JSON list of C-alpha atoms in Angstrom, two decimals:
[
{"chain": "A", "resi": 298, "resn": "MET", "atom": "CA", "xyz": [94.14, 84.16, 122.04]},
{"chain": "A", "resi": 299, "resn": "ASN", "atom": "CA", "xyz": [90.87, 84.80, 123.81]},
{"chain": "A", "resi": 300, "resn": "GLU", "atom": "CA", "xyz": [89.26, 88.23, 123.78]},
{"chain": "A", "resi": 301, "resn": "PHE", "atom": "CA", "xyz": [90.86, 89.36, 127.05]},
{"chain": "A", "resi": 302, "resn": "VAL", "atom": "CA", "xyz": [94.38, 88.44, 125.93]},
{"chain": "A", "resi": 303, "resn": "ALA", "atom": "CA", "xyz": [93.78, 89.97, 122.50]},
{"chain": "A", "resi": 304, "resn": "GLU", "atom": "CA", "xyz": [92.83, 93.31, 124.05]},
{"chain": "A", "resi": 305, "resn": "ILE", "atom": "CA", "xyz": [95.92, 93.20, 126.28]},
{"chain": "A", "resi": 306, "resn": "ILE", "atom": "CA", "xyz": [98.34, 92.45, 123.46]},
{"chain": "A", "resi": 307, "resn": "ALA", "atom": "CA", "xyz": [96.79, 94.80, 120.92]},
{"chain": "A", "resi": 308, "resn": "THR", "atom": "CA", "xyz": [96.55, 97.71, 123.36]},
{"chain": "A", "resi": 309, "resn": "MET", "atom": "CA", "xyz": [100.16, 97.05, 124.35]},
{"chain": "A", "resi": 310, "resn": "ILE", "atom": "CA", "xyz": [101.14, 97.38, 120.67]},
{"chain": "A", "resi": 311, "resn": "LEU", "atom": "CA", "xyz": [99.03, 100.53, 120.36]},
{"chain": "A", "resi": 312, "resn": "ILE", "atom": "CA", "xyz": [100.79, 102.23, 123.26]},
{"chain": "A", "resi": 313, "resn": "LEU", "atom": "CA", "xyz": [104.24, 100.93, 122.36]},
{"chain": "A", "resi": 314, "resn": "LEU", "atom": "CA", "xyz": [104.01, 102.45, 118.88]},
{"chain": "A", "resi": 315, "resn": "GLY", "atom": "CA", "xyz": [101.89, 105.48, 119.85]},
{"chain": "A", "resi": 316, "resn": "ASP", "atom": "CA", "xyz": [103.83, 106.59, 122.92]},
{"chain": "A", "resi": 317, "resn": "GLY", "atom": "CA", "xyz": [106.93, 105.44, 121.05]},
{"chain": "A", "resi": 318, "resn": "VAL", "atom": "CA", "xyz": [106.47, 108.01, 118.29]},
{"chain": "A", "resi": 319, "resn": "VAL", "atom": "CA", "xyz": [105.98, 110.72, 120.93]},
{"chain": "A", "resi": 320, "resn": "ALA", "atom": "CA", "xyz": [109.24, 109.66, 122.61]},
{"chain": "A", "resi": 321, "resn": "ASN", "atom": "CA", "xyz": [111.03, 109.69, 119.27]},
{"chain": "A", "resi": 322, "resn": "VAL", "atom": "CA", "xyz": [109.88, 113.25, 118.57]},
{"chain": "A", "resi": 323, "resn": "VAL", "atom": "CA", "xyz": [110.08, 114.76, 122.08]},
{"chain": "A", "resi": 324, "resn": "LEU", "atom": "CA", "xyz": [113.20, 113.26, 123.67]},
{"chain": "A", "resi": 325, "resn": "LYS", "atom": "CA", "xyz": [116.57, 114.72, 122.77]},
{"chain": "A", "resi": 326, "resn": "ASN", "atom": "CA", "xyz": [119.24, 112.89, 120.76]},
{"chain": "A", "resi": 327, "resn": "THR", "atom": "CA", "xyz": [116.80, 110.50, 119.10]},
{"chain": "A", "resi": 328, "resn": "LYS", "atom": "CA", "xyz": [116.80, 110.09, 115.32]},
{"chain": "A", "resi": 329, "resn": "GLY", "atom": "CA", "xyz": [113.32, 111.59, 115.17]},
{"chain": "A", "resi": 330, "resn": "HIS", "atom": "CA", "xyz": [113.79, 114.54, 117.53]},
{"chain": "A", "resi": 331, "resn": "ASN", "atom": "CA", "xyz": [111.65, 117.57, 116.59]},
{"chain": "A", "resi": 332, "resn": "GLY", "atom": "CA", "xyz": [109.82, 115.55, 113.94]},
{"chain": "A", "resi": 333, "resn": "GLY", "atom": "CA", "xyz": [106.66, 117.57, 114.63]},
{"chain": "A", "resi": 334, "resn": "TRP", "atom": "CA", "xyz": [102.95, 117.10, 115.11]},
{"chain": "A", "resi": 335, "resn": "ILE", "atom": "CA", "xyz": [102.31, 115.48, 111.73]},
{"chain": "A", "resi": 336, "resn": "VAL", "atom": "CA", "xyz": [104.77, 112.71, 112.58]},
{"chain": "A", "resi": 337, "resn": "ILE", "atom": "CA", "xyz": [103.05, 112.15, 115.93]},
{"chain": "A", "resi": 338, "resn": "SER", "atom": "CA", "xyz": [99.55, 112.11, 114.41]},
{"chain": "A", "resi": 339, "resn": "LEU", "atom": "CA", "xyz": [100.56, 109.75, 111.63]},
{"chain": "A", "resi": 340, "resn": "GLY", "atom": "CA", "xyz": [102.45, 107.54, 114.06]},
{"chain": "A", "resi": 341, "resn": "TRP", "atom": "CA", "xyz": [99.40, 107.20, 116.30]},
{"chain": "A", "resi": 342, "resn": "GLY", "atom": "CA", "xyz": [97.18, 106.41, 113.33]},
{"chain": "A", "resi": 343, "resn": "LEU", "atom": "CA", "xyz": [99.53, 103.66, 112.16]},
{"chain": "A", "resi": 344, "resn": "ALA", "atom": "CA", "xyz": [99.77, 102.37, 115.74]},
{"chain": "A", "resi": 345, "resn": "VAL", "atom": "CA", "xyz": [96.00, 101.94, 115.75]},
{"chain": "A", "resi": 346, "resn": "MET", "atom": "CA", "xyz": [96.15, 100.10, 112.44]},
{"chain": "A", "resi": 347, "resn": "MET", "atom": "CA", "xyz": [98.78, 97.62, 113.64]},
{"chain": "A", "resi": 348, "resn": "ALA", "atom": "CA", "xyz": [96.85, 96.96, 116.85]},
{"chain": "A", "resi": 349, "resn": "VAL", "atom": "CA", "xyz": [93.57, 96.43, 115.01]},
{"chain": "A", "resi": 350, "resn": "ILE", "atom": "CA", "xyz": [95.25, 93.98, 112.63]},
{"chain": "A", "resi": 351, "resn": "VAL", "atom": "CA", "xyz": [96.28, 91.85, 115.62]},
{"chain": "A", "resi": 352, "resn": "ALA", "atom": "CA", "xyz": [93.07, 91.86, 117.65]},
{"chain": "A", "resi": 353, "resn": "GLY", "atom": "CA", "xyz": [90.38, 92.66, 115.10]},
{"chain": "A", "resi": 354, "resn": "PRO", "atom": "CA", "xyz": [89.50, 89.05, 114.19]},
{"chain": "A", "resi": 355, "resn": "ILE", "atom": "CA", "xyz": [89.47, 87.97, 117.85]},
{"chain": "A", "resi": 356, "resn": "SER", "atom": "CA", "xyz": [88.03, 90.73, 120.03]},
{"chain": "A", "resi": 357, "resn": "GLY", "atom": "CA", "xyz": [87.03, 93.38, 117.51]},
{"chain": "A", "resi": 358, "resn": "ALA", "atom": "CA", "xyz": [90.05, 95.41, 118.68]},
{"chain": "A", "resi": 359, "resn": "HIS", "atom": "CA", "xyz": [88.35, 97.95, 120.91]},
{"chain": "A", "resi": 360, "resn": "LEU", "atom": "CA", "xyz": [91.68, 99.05, 122.47]},
{"chain": "A", "resi": 361, "resn": "ASN", "atom": "CA", "xyz": [89.80, 101.80, 124.24]},
{"chain": "A", "resi": 362, "resn": "PRO", "atom": "CA", "xyz": [87.26, 101.81, 127.13]},
{"chain": "A", "resi": 363, "resn": "ALA", "atom": "CA", "xyz": [85.40, 104.61, 125.36]},
{"chain": "A", "resi": 364, "resn": "VAL", "atom": "CA", "xyz": [84.90, 102.34, 122.33]},
{"chain": "A", "resi": 365, "resn": "THR", "atom": "CA", "xyz": [83.81, 99.45, 124.55]},
{"chain": "A", "resi": 366, "resn": "LEU", "atom": "CA", "xyz": [81.32, 101.62, 126.46]},
{"chain": "A", "resi": 367, "resn": "GLY", "atom": "CA", "xyz": [80.12, 103.36, 123.31]},
{"chain": "A", "resi": 368, "resn": "LEU", "atom": "CA", "xyz": [79.36, 100.09, 121.55]},
{"chain": "A", "resi": 369, "resn": "ALA", "atom": "CA", "xyz": [77.61, 98.73, 124.66]},
{"chain": "A", "resi": 370, "resn": "LEU", "atom": "CA", "xyz": [75.52, 101.88, 124.99]},
{"chain": "A", "resi": 371, "resn": "GLY", "atom": "CA", "xyz": [74.72, 101.63, 121.29]},
{"chain": "A", "resi": 372, "resn": "GLY", "atom": "CA", "xyz": [73.33, 98.16, 121.84]},
{"chain": "A", "resi": 373, "resn": "ILE", "atom": "CA", "xyz": [75.85, 96.30, 119.68]},
{"chain": "A", "resi": 374, "resn": "PHE", "atom": "CA", "xyz": [78.17, 94.92, 122.38]},
{"chain": "A", "resi": 375, "resn": "PRO", "atom": "CA", "xyz": [77.16, 92.82, 125.42]},
{"chain": "A", "resi": 376, "resn": "TRP", "atom": "CA", "xyz": [77.45, 94.57, 128.78]},
{"chain": "A", "resi": 377, "resn": "ASP", "atom": "CA", "xyz": [78.76, 91.47, 130.55]},
{"chain": "A", "resi": 378, "resn": "LYS", "atom": "CA", "xyz": [81.97, 91.68, 128.50]},
{"chain": "A", "resi": 379, "resn": "VAL", "atom": "CA", "xyz": [82.62, 95.36, 129.26]},
{"chain": "A", "resi": 380, "resn": "PRO", "atom": "CA", "xyz": [84.64, 94.89, 132.50]},
{"chain": "A", "resi": 381, "resn": "VAL", "atom": "CA", "xyz": [86.85, 92.21, 130.91]},
{"chain": "A", "resi": 382, "resn": "TYR", "atom": "CA", "xyz": [87.60, 94.37, 127.88]},
{"chain": "A", "resi": 383, "resn": "ILE", "atom": "CA", "xyz": [88.36, 97.48, 129.93]},
{"chain": "A", "resi": 384, "resn": "ALA", "atom": "CA", "xyz": [90.65, 95.53, 132.25]},
{"chain": "A", "resi": 385, "resn": "GLY", "atom": "CA", "xyz": [92.53, 94.14, 129.25]},
{"chain": "A", "resi": 386, "resn": "GLU", "atom": "CA", "xyz": [92.87, 97.59, 127.72]},
{"chain": "A", "resi": 387, "resn": "ILE", "atom": "CA", "xyz": [94.31, 99.17, 130.87]},
{"chain": "A", "resi": 388, "resn": "ILE", "atom": "CA", "xyz": [96.72, 96.28, 131.47]},
{"chain": "A", "resi": 389, "resn": "GLY", "atom": "CA", "xyz": [97.86, 96.41, 127.86]},
{"chain": "A", "resi": 390, "resn": "ALA", "atom": "CA", "xyz": [98.38, 100.18, 128.04]},
{"chain": "A", "resi": 391, "resn": "MET", "atom": "CA", "xyz": [100.57, 99.77, 131.11]},
{"chain": "A", "resi": 392, "resn": "LEU", "atom": "CA", "xyz": [102.66, 97.06, 129.44]},
{"chain": "A", "resi": 393, "resn": "GLY", "atom": "CA", "xyz": [103.07, 99.20, 126.33]},
{"chain": "A", "resi": 394, "resn": "ALA", "atom": "CA", "xyz": [104.30, 102.12, 128.44]},
{"chain": "A", "resi": 395, "resn": "ILE", "atom": "CA", "xyz": [106.87, 99.88, 130.12]},
{"chain": "A", "resi": 396, "resn": "LEU", "atom": "CA", "xyz": [108.18, 98.82, 126.71]},
{"chain": "A", "resi": 397, "resn": "VAL", "atom": "CA", "xyz": [108.50, 102.45, 125.62]},
{"chain": "A", "resi": 398, "resn": "TRP", "atom": "CA", "xyz": [110.50, 103.15, 128.79]},
{"chain": "A", "resi": 399, "resn": "LEU", "atom": "CA", "xyz": [112.82, 100.22, 128.04]},
{"chain": "A", "resi": 400, "resn": "THR", "atom": "CA", "xyz": [113.25, 101.26, 124.41]},
{"chain": "A", "resi": 401, "resn": "TYR", "atom": "CA", "xyz": [114.12, 104.89, 125.17]},
{"chain": "A", "resi": 402, "resn": "ARG", "atom": "CA", "xyz": [115.65, 104.40, 128.60]},
{"chain": "A", "resi": 403, "resn": "ASP", "atom": "CA", "xyz": [118.96, 106.15, 127.83]},
{"chain": "A", "resi": 404, "resn": "HIS", "atom": "CA", "xyz": [117.10, 109.09, 126.32]},
{"chain": "A", "resi": 405, "resn": "PHE", "atom": "CA", "xyz": [114.81, 109.39, 129.33]},
{"chain": "A", "resi": 406, "resn": "LYS", "atom": "CA", "xyz": [117.86, 109.43, 131.60]},
{"chain": "A", "resi": 407, "resn": "ALA", "atom": "CA", "xyz": [119.39, 112.24, 129.54]},
{"chain": "A", "resi": 408, "resn": "ASN", "atom": "CA", "xyz": [116.14, 114.19, 129.46]},
{"chain": "A", "resi": 409, "resn": "THR", "atom": "CA", "xyz": [115.90, 117.47, 131.37]},
{"chain": "A", "resi": 410, "resn": "ASP", "atom": "CA", "xyz": [112.39, 118.48, 130.26]},
{"chain": "A", "resi": 411, "resn": "LYS", "atom": "CA", "xyz": [109.92, 117.23, 132.87]},
{"chain": "A", "resi": 412, "resn": "ASP", "atom": "CA", "xyz": [106.89, 118.15, 130.73]},
{"chain": "A", "resi": 413, "resn": "GLY", "atom": "CA", "xyz": [108.36, 116.28, 127.78]},
{"chain": "A", "resi": 414, "resn": "PHE", "atom": "CA", "xyz": [109.03, 113.25, 129.97]},
{"chain": "A", "resi": 415, "resn": "LEU", "atom": "CA", "xyz": [105.39, 113.14, 131.08]},
{"chain": "A", "resi": 416, "resn": "GLY", "atom": "CA", "xyz": [104.19, 113.93, 127.55]},
{"chain": "A", "resi": 417, "resn": "VAL", "atom": "CA", "xyz": [105.56, 110.62, 126.31]},
{"chain": "A", "resi": 418, "resn": "PHE", "atom": "CA", "xyz": [103.32, 108.75, 128.74]},
{"chain": "A", "resi": 419, "resn": "ALA", "atom": "CA", "xyz": [100.23, 110.89, 129.21]},
{"chain": "A", "resi": 420, "resn": "THR", "atom": "CA", "xyz": [98.40, 113.82, 127.69]},
{"chain": "A", "resi": 421, "resn": "SER", "atom": "CA", "xyz": [98.40, 117.38, 128.97]},
{"chain": "A", "resi": 422, "resn": "PRO", "atom": "CA", "xyz": [96.67, 120.53, 127.74]},
{"chain": "A", "resi": 423, "resn": "ALA", "atom": "CA", "xyz": [98.36, 123.26, 125.72]},
{"chain": "A", "resi": 424, "resn": "ILE", "atom": "CA", "xyz": [96.25, 125.76, 127.70]},
{"chain": "A", "resi": 425, "resn": "ARG", "atom": "CA", "xyz": [95.01, 124.44, 131.04]},
{"chain": "A", "resi": 426, "resn": "ASN", "atom": "CA", "xyz": [91.29, 125.11, 131.30]},
{"chain": "A", "resi": 427, "resn": "TYR", "atom": "CA", "xyz": [89.61, 122.01, 132.71]},
{"chain": "A", "resi": 428, "resn": "LYS", "atom": "CA", "xyz": [86.18, 122.85, 131.34]},
{"chain": "A", "resi": 429, "resn": "ASN", "atom": "CA", "xyz": [87.41, 123.47, 127.80]},
{"chain": "A", "resi": 430, "resn": "ASN", "atom": "CA", "xyz": [89.87, 120.58, 127.98]},
{"chain": "A", "resi": 431, "resn": "PHE", "atom": "CA", "xyz": [86.99, 118.28, 128.95]},
{"chain": "A", "resi": 432, "resn": "ILE", "atom": "CA", "xyz": [84.88, 119.56, 126.05]},
{"chain": "A", "resi": 433, "resn": "THR", "atom": "CA", "xyz": [87.77, 119.04, 123.62]},
{"chain": "A", "resi": 434, "resn": "GLU", "atom": "CA", "xyz": [88.18, 115.41, 124.69]},
{"chain": "A", "resi": 435, "resn": "LEU", "atom": "CA", "xyz": [84.42, 114.93, 124.51]},
{"chain": "A", "resi": 436, "resn": "ILE", "atom": "CA", "xyz": [84.27, 116.26, 120.94]},
{"chain": "A", "resi": 437, "resn": "GLY", "atom": "CA", "xyz": [87.24, 114.24, 119.73]},
{"chain": "A", "resi": 438, "resn": "THR", "atom": "CA", "xyz": [85.91, 111.01, 121.21]},
{"chain": "A", "resi": 439, "resn": "PHE", "atom": "CA", "xyz": [82.42, 111.73, 119.91]},
{"chain": "A", "resi": 440, "resn": "VAL", "atom": "CA", "xyz": [83.83, 111.86, 116.37]},
{"chain": "A", "resi": 441, "resn": "LEU", "atom": "CA", "xyz": [85.82, 108.67, 116.96]},
{"chain": "A", "resi": 442, "resn": "ILE", "atom": "CA", "xyz": [82.89, 106.61, 118.27]},
{"chain": "A", "resi": 443, "resn": "PHE", "atom": "CA", "xyz": [80.22, 108.00, 115.97]},
{"chain": "A", "resi": 444, "resn": "VAL", "atom": "CA", "xyz": [82.25, 107.29, 112.84]},
{"chain": "A", "resi": 445, "resn": "ILE", "atom": "CA", "xyz": [83.19, 103.81, 114.11]},
{"chain": "A", "resi": 446, "resn": "PHE", "atom": "CA", "xyz": [79.47, 103.00, 114.28]},
{"chain": "A", "resi": 447, "resn": "TYR", "atom": "CA", "xyz": [79.29, 103.52, 110.52]},
{"chain": "A", "resi": 448, "resn": "ILE", "atom": "CA", "xyz": [82.44, 101.70, 109.42]},
{"chain": "A", "resi": 449, "resn": "THR", "atom": "CA", "xyz": [81.16, 98.56, 107.69]},
{"chain": "A", "resi": 450, "resn": "ASP", "atom": "CA", "xyz": [82.39, 95.74, 105.48]},
{"chain": "A", "resi": 451, "resn": "ILE", "atom": "CA", "xyz": [81.46, 95.46, 101.82]},
{"chain": "A", "resi": 452, "resn": "LYS", "atom": "CA", "xyz": [77.99, 94.02, 101.17]},
{"chain": "A", "resi": 453, "resn": "PHE", "atom": "CA", "xyz": [76.41, 92.79, 97.94]},
{"chain": "A", "resi": 454, "resn": "GLU", "atom": "CA", "xyz": [73.38, 90.77, 96.86]},
{"chain": "A", "resi": 455, "resn": "THR", "atom": "CA", "xyz": [73.64, 87.43, 95.08]},
{"chain": "A", "resi": 456, "resn": "GLN", "atom": "CA", "xyz": [71.35, 86.32, 92.28]},
{"chain": "A", "resi": 457, "resn": "GLN", "atom": "CA", "xyz": [69.35, 84.50, 94.97]},
{"chain": "A", "resi": 458, "resn": "LEU", "atom": "CA", "xyz": [68.77, 87.89, 96.63]},
{"chain": "A", "resi": 459, "resn": "GLN", "atom": "CA", "xyz": [70.89, 86.93, 99.63]},
{"chain": "A", "resi": 460, "resn": "THR", "atom": "CA", "xyz": [73.02, 89.62, 101.22]},
{"chain": "A", "resi": 461, "resn": "VAL", "atom": "CA", "xyz": [76.68, 88.62, 101.50]},
{"chain": "A", "resi": 462, "resn": "GLU", "atom": "CA", "xyz": [79.12, 90.55, 103.69]},
{"chain": "A", "resi": 463, "resn": "VAL", "atom": "CA", "xyz": [82.76, 90.48, 102.65]},
{"chain": "A", "resi": 464, "resn": "GLY", "atom": "CA", "xyz": [85.47, 91.35, 105.15]},
{"chain": "A", "resi": 465, "resn": "LEU", "atom": "CA", "xyz": [88.53, 93.28, 104.00]},
{"chain": "A", "resi": 466, "resn": "GLY", "atom": "CA", "xyz": [91.07, 91.28, 106.00]},
{"chain": "A", "resi": 467, "resn": "SER", "atom": "CA", "xyz": [93.93, 93.27, 107.50]},
{"chain": "A", "resi": 468, "resn": "ILE", "atom": "CA", "xyz": [93.20, 96.30, 105.32]},
{"chain": "A", "resi": 469, "resn": "GLY", "atom": "CA", "xyz": [89.93, 96.64, 107.22]},
{"chain": "A", "resi": 470, "resn": "ALA", "atom": "CA", "xyz": [92.02, 98.33, 109.94]},
{"chain": "A", "resi": 471, "resn": "LEU", "atom": "CA", "xyz": [92.80, 101.25, 107.62]},
{"chain": "A", "resi": 472, "resn": "PRO", "atom": "CA", "xyz": [89.58, 103.27, 108.09]},
{"chain": "A", "resi": 473, "resn": "VAL", "atom": "CA", "xyz": [90.03, 103.44, 111.87]},
{"chain": "A", "resi": 474, "resn": "ALA", "atom": "CA", "xyz": [93.69, 104.37, 111.43]},
{"chain": "A", "resi": 475, "resn": "LEU", "atom": "CA", "xyz": [92.77, 107.21, 109.09]},
{"chain": "A", "resi": 476, "resn": "LEU", "atom": "CA", "xyz": [90.04, 108.32, 111.49]},
{"chain": "A", "resi": 477, "resn": "VAL", "atom": "CA", "xyz": [92.47, 108.57, 114.42]},
{"chain": "A", "resi": 478, "resn": "THR", "atom": "CA", "xyz": [95.00, 110.39, 112.23]},
{"chain": "A", "resi": 479, "resn": "ALA", "atom": "CA", "xyz": [92.34, 112.88, 111.15]},
{"chain": "A", "resi": 480, "resn": "ILE", "atom": "CA", "xyz": [91.30, 113.52, 114.75]},
{"chain": "A", "resi": 481, "resn": "GLY", "atom": "CA", "xyz": [94.93, 114.09, 115.73]},
{"chain": "A", "resi": 482, "resn": "LEU", "atom": "CA", "xyz": [95.61, 116.52, 112.90]},
{"chain": "A", "resi": 483, "resn": "SER", "atom": "CA", "xyz": [92.36, 118.45, 113.29]},
{"chain": "A", "resi": 484, "resn": "LEU", "atom": "CA", "xyz": [91.39, 118.26, 116.97]},
{"chain": "A", "resi": 485, "resn": "GLY", "atom": "CA", "xyz": [94.54, 117.17, 118.79]},
{"chain": "A", "resi": 486, "resn": "GLY", "atom": "CA", "xyz": [96.15, 120.54, 119.40]},
{"chain": "A", "resi": 487, "resn": "PRO", "atom": "CA", "xyz": [94.38, 121.65, 122.61]},
{"chain": "A", "resi": 488, "resn": "THR", "atom": "CA", "xyz": [94.84, 118.50, 124.73]},
{"chain": "A", "resi": 489, "resn": "GLY", "atom": "CA", "xyz": [96.97, 116.00, 122.80]},
{"chain": "A", "resi": 490, "resn": "TYR", "atom": "CA", "xyz": [93.80, 114.00, 121.99]},
{"chain": "A", "resi": 491, "resn": "ALA", "atom": "CA", "xyz": [93.74, 111.16, 124.49]},
{"chain": "A", "resi": 492, "resn": "ILE", "atom": "CA", "xyz": [90.28, 110.06, 123.23]},
{"chain": "A", "resi": 493, "resn": "ASN", "atom": "CA", "xyz": [90.99, 106.88, 125.18]},
{"chain": "A", "resi": 494, "resn": "PRO", "atom": "CA", "xyz": [90.95, 106.56, 128.98]},
{"chain": "A", "resi": 495, "resn": "ALA", "atom": "CA", "xyz": [93.26, 103.52, 128.97]},
{"chain": "A", "resi": 496, "resn": "ARG", "atom": "CA", "xyz": [95.76, 105.24, 126.68]},
{"chain": "A", "resi": 497, "resn": "ASP", "atom": "CA", "xyz": [96.21, 107.98, 129.28]},
{"chain": "A", "resi": 498, "resn": "LEU", "atom": "CA", "xyz": [95.58, 106.23, 132.59]},
{"chain": "A", "resi": 499, "resn": "GLY", "atom": "CA", "xyz": [97.75, 103.13, 132.05]},
{"chain": "A", "resi": 500, "resn": "PRO", "atom": "CA", "xyz": [100.91, 104.99, 131.02]},
{"chain": "A", "resi": 501, "resn": "ARG", "atom": "CA", "xyz": [100.32, 107.70, 133.64]},
{"chain": "A", "resi": 502, "resn": "ILE", "atom": "CA", "xyz": [100.34, 104.99, 136.32]},
{"chain": "A", "resi": 503, "resn": "ILE", "atom": "CA", "xyz": [103.64, 103.67, 134.94]},
{"chain": "A", "resi": 504, "resn": "HIS", "atom": "CA", "xyz": [105.08, 107.20, 134.88]},
{"chain": "A", "resi": 505, "resn": "SER", "atom": "CA", "xyz": [104.14, 107.65, 138.54]},
{"chain": "A", "resi": 506, "resn": "LEU", "atom": "CA", "xyz": [105.94, 104.40, 139.46]},
{"chain": "A", "resi": 507, "resn": "LEU", "atom": "CA", "xyz": [109.17, 105.08, 137.59]},
{"chain": "A", "resi": 508, "resn": "LYS", "atom": "CA", "xyz": [112.28, 105.93, 139.55]},
{"chain": "A", "resi": 509, "resn": "ALA", "atom": "CA", "xyz": [114.04, 108.29, 137.18]},
{"chain": "A", "resi": 510, "resn": "PRO", "atom": "CA", "xyz": [115.90, 111.60, 137.38]},
{"chain": "A", "resi": 511, "resn": "ASN", "atom": "CA", "xyz": [114.12, 114.67, 136.01]},
{"chain": "A", "resi": 512, "resn": "LYS", "atom": "CA", "xyz": [110.80, 112.82, 135.93]},
{"chain": "A", "resi": 513, "resn": "GLY", "atom": "CA", "xyz": [108.60, 115.45, 137.51]},
{"chain": "A", "resi": 514, "resn": "SER", "atom": "CA", "xyz": [104.95, 115.22, 138.49]},
{"chain": "A", "resi": 515, "resn": "SER", "atom": "CA", "xyz": [102.48, 112.75, 136.98]},
{"chain": "A", "resi": 516, "resn": "ASP", "atom": "CA", "xyz": [99.88, 115.58, 137.00]},
{"chain": "A", "resi": 517, "resn": "TRP", "atom": "CA", "xyz": [97.06, 113.60, 138.58]},
{"chain": "A", "resi": 518, "resn": "ALA", "atom": "CA", "xyz": [95.06, 116.82, 138.92]},
{"chain": "A", "resi": 519, "resn": "TYR", "atom": "CA", "xyz": [94.46, 116.66, 135.15]},
{"chain": "A", "resi": 520, "resn": "ALA", "atom": "CA", "xyz": [94.04, 112.89, 134.86]},
{"chain": "A", "resi": 521, "resn": "TRP", "atom": "CA", "xyz": [90.24, 112.96, 135.19]},
{"chain": "A", "resi": 522, "resn": "VAL", "atom": "CA", "xyz": [89.88, 114.93, 131.93]},
{"chain": "A", "resi": 523, "resn": "PRO", "atom": "CA", "xyz": [91.17, 112.22, 129.55]},
{"chain": "A", "resi": 524, "resn": "ILE", "atom": "CA", "xyz": [89.06, 109.67, 131.45]},
{"chain": "A", "resi": 525, "resn": "LEU", "atom": "CA", "xyz": [85.68, 111.38, 131.81]},
{"chain": "A", "resi": 526, "resn": "GLY", "atom": "CA", "xyz": [85.85, 113.44, 128.61]},
{"chain": "A", "resi": 527, "resn": "PRO", "atom": "CA", "xyz": [86.13, 110.39, 126.33]},
{"chain": "A", "resi": 528, "resn": "ILE", "atom": "CA", "xyz": [83.45, 108.51, 128.30]},
{"chain": "A", "resi": 529, "resn": "ALA", "atom": "CA", "xyz": [81.06, 111.45, 127.89]},
{"chain": "A", "resi": 530, "resn": "GLY", "atom": "CA", "xyz": [81.89, 111.69, 124.19]},
{"chain": "A", "resi": 531, "resn": "ALA", "atom": "CA", "xyz": [81.24, 107.98, 123.71]},
{"chain": "A", "resi": 532, "resn": "ALA", "atom": "CA", "xyz": [77.89, 108.24, 125.50]},
{"chain": "A", "resi": 533, "resn": "LEU", "atom": "CA", "xyz": [76.86, 111.17, 123.33]},
{"chain": "A", "resi": 534, "resn": "ALA", "atom": "CA", "xyz": [77.88, 109.34, 120.16]},
{"chain": "A", "resi": 535, "resn": "ALA", "atom": "CA", "xyz": [75.91, 106.26, 121.22]},
{"chain": "A", "resi": 536, "resn": "ALA", "atom": "CA", "xyz": [72.85, 108.35, 122.03]},
{"chain": "A", "resi": 537, "resn": "LEU", "atom": "CA", "xyz": [72.90, 110.04, 118.62]},
{"chain": "A", "resi": 538, "resn": "PHE", "atom": "CA", "xyz": [73.48, 106.72, 116.87]},
{"chain": "A", "resi": 539, "resn": "CYS", "atom": "CA", "xyz": [70.47, 105.17, 118.63]},
{"chain": "A", "resi": 540, "resn": "PHE", "atom": "CA", "xyz": [68.34, 108.23, 117.86]},
{"chain": "A", "resi": 541, "resn": "CYS", "atom": "CA", "xyz": [69.29, 108.15, 114.18]}
]
C-alpha cells in the first residue's frame, strides 16, 4: 500500500468498527442493544487501535484531518501531503459507513428512531448550543492532538553514546487507543466526541444518500461543528506544542 491507500483502508476500518459499535448499542434487536456509553467509548478506542495497526507503518495512521493538519502546523508533517491524506481519510470514512449499513441493514430497516439512525453515522449534541458544542469539540481535539505530539517510541543510549529508538510494533497503537477511550469517557457526553472531521462528514454524506424508511434528516445545520471544532482544537494544540 502507498500512503493514500493506507489512509483509505485504515479509516474505513476505524469507521466500520467505531460506527459499528454505535449501531450495535443503539439499534433495536441487536445483541448489544442498550450496551451503554462505556461500550461505545471502548469500542471506538479499540477501533482506533485496529486502524493504527494497519496503517501505522505505512502512513503513520493519521485517520483524521485534524491529526494531519495538527502535525503539519506543528512542523512535523509536510504540507504537500496534507490534501492527499485528508482525501484518503474522507473516502475511507465513507466506505466504512457503507459497510456499517450493509452489516446492520435489517436493523436499520426495523428502526423507528430517526435520531438513533443518524447517531450511528454522525454526531449530534445532547444539548444543542452551537457555541458550546464547538468549544467541546475544540477541547476534545486539543487533548487528542497535544497528547499525540508526545507519544514516542522507547529510546536508549548504547555504550558508544548513540541514541537508538525502538519501535513497539503493533502494540504501539495502544497509547492512541487509550487516549481516544479516555476522551470518550471524560469529554464525549456533550457532543458524542467527533474529534475528527472525516469521521463525521464521510458517514453523514452516506446517511444523506441512503434511501431508507425512518431515516430522518442528516442535520446539516450542525455538521460544521464537528468539522471546524476539531480543526480549531488541532491548531491550538500545534501552537502550544511549538511554543513549548
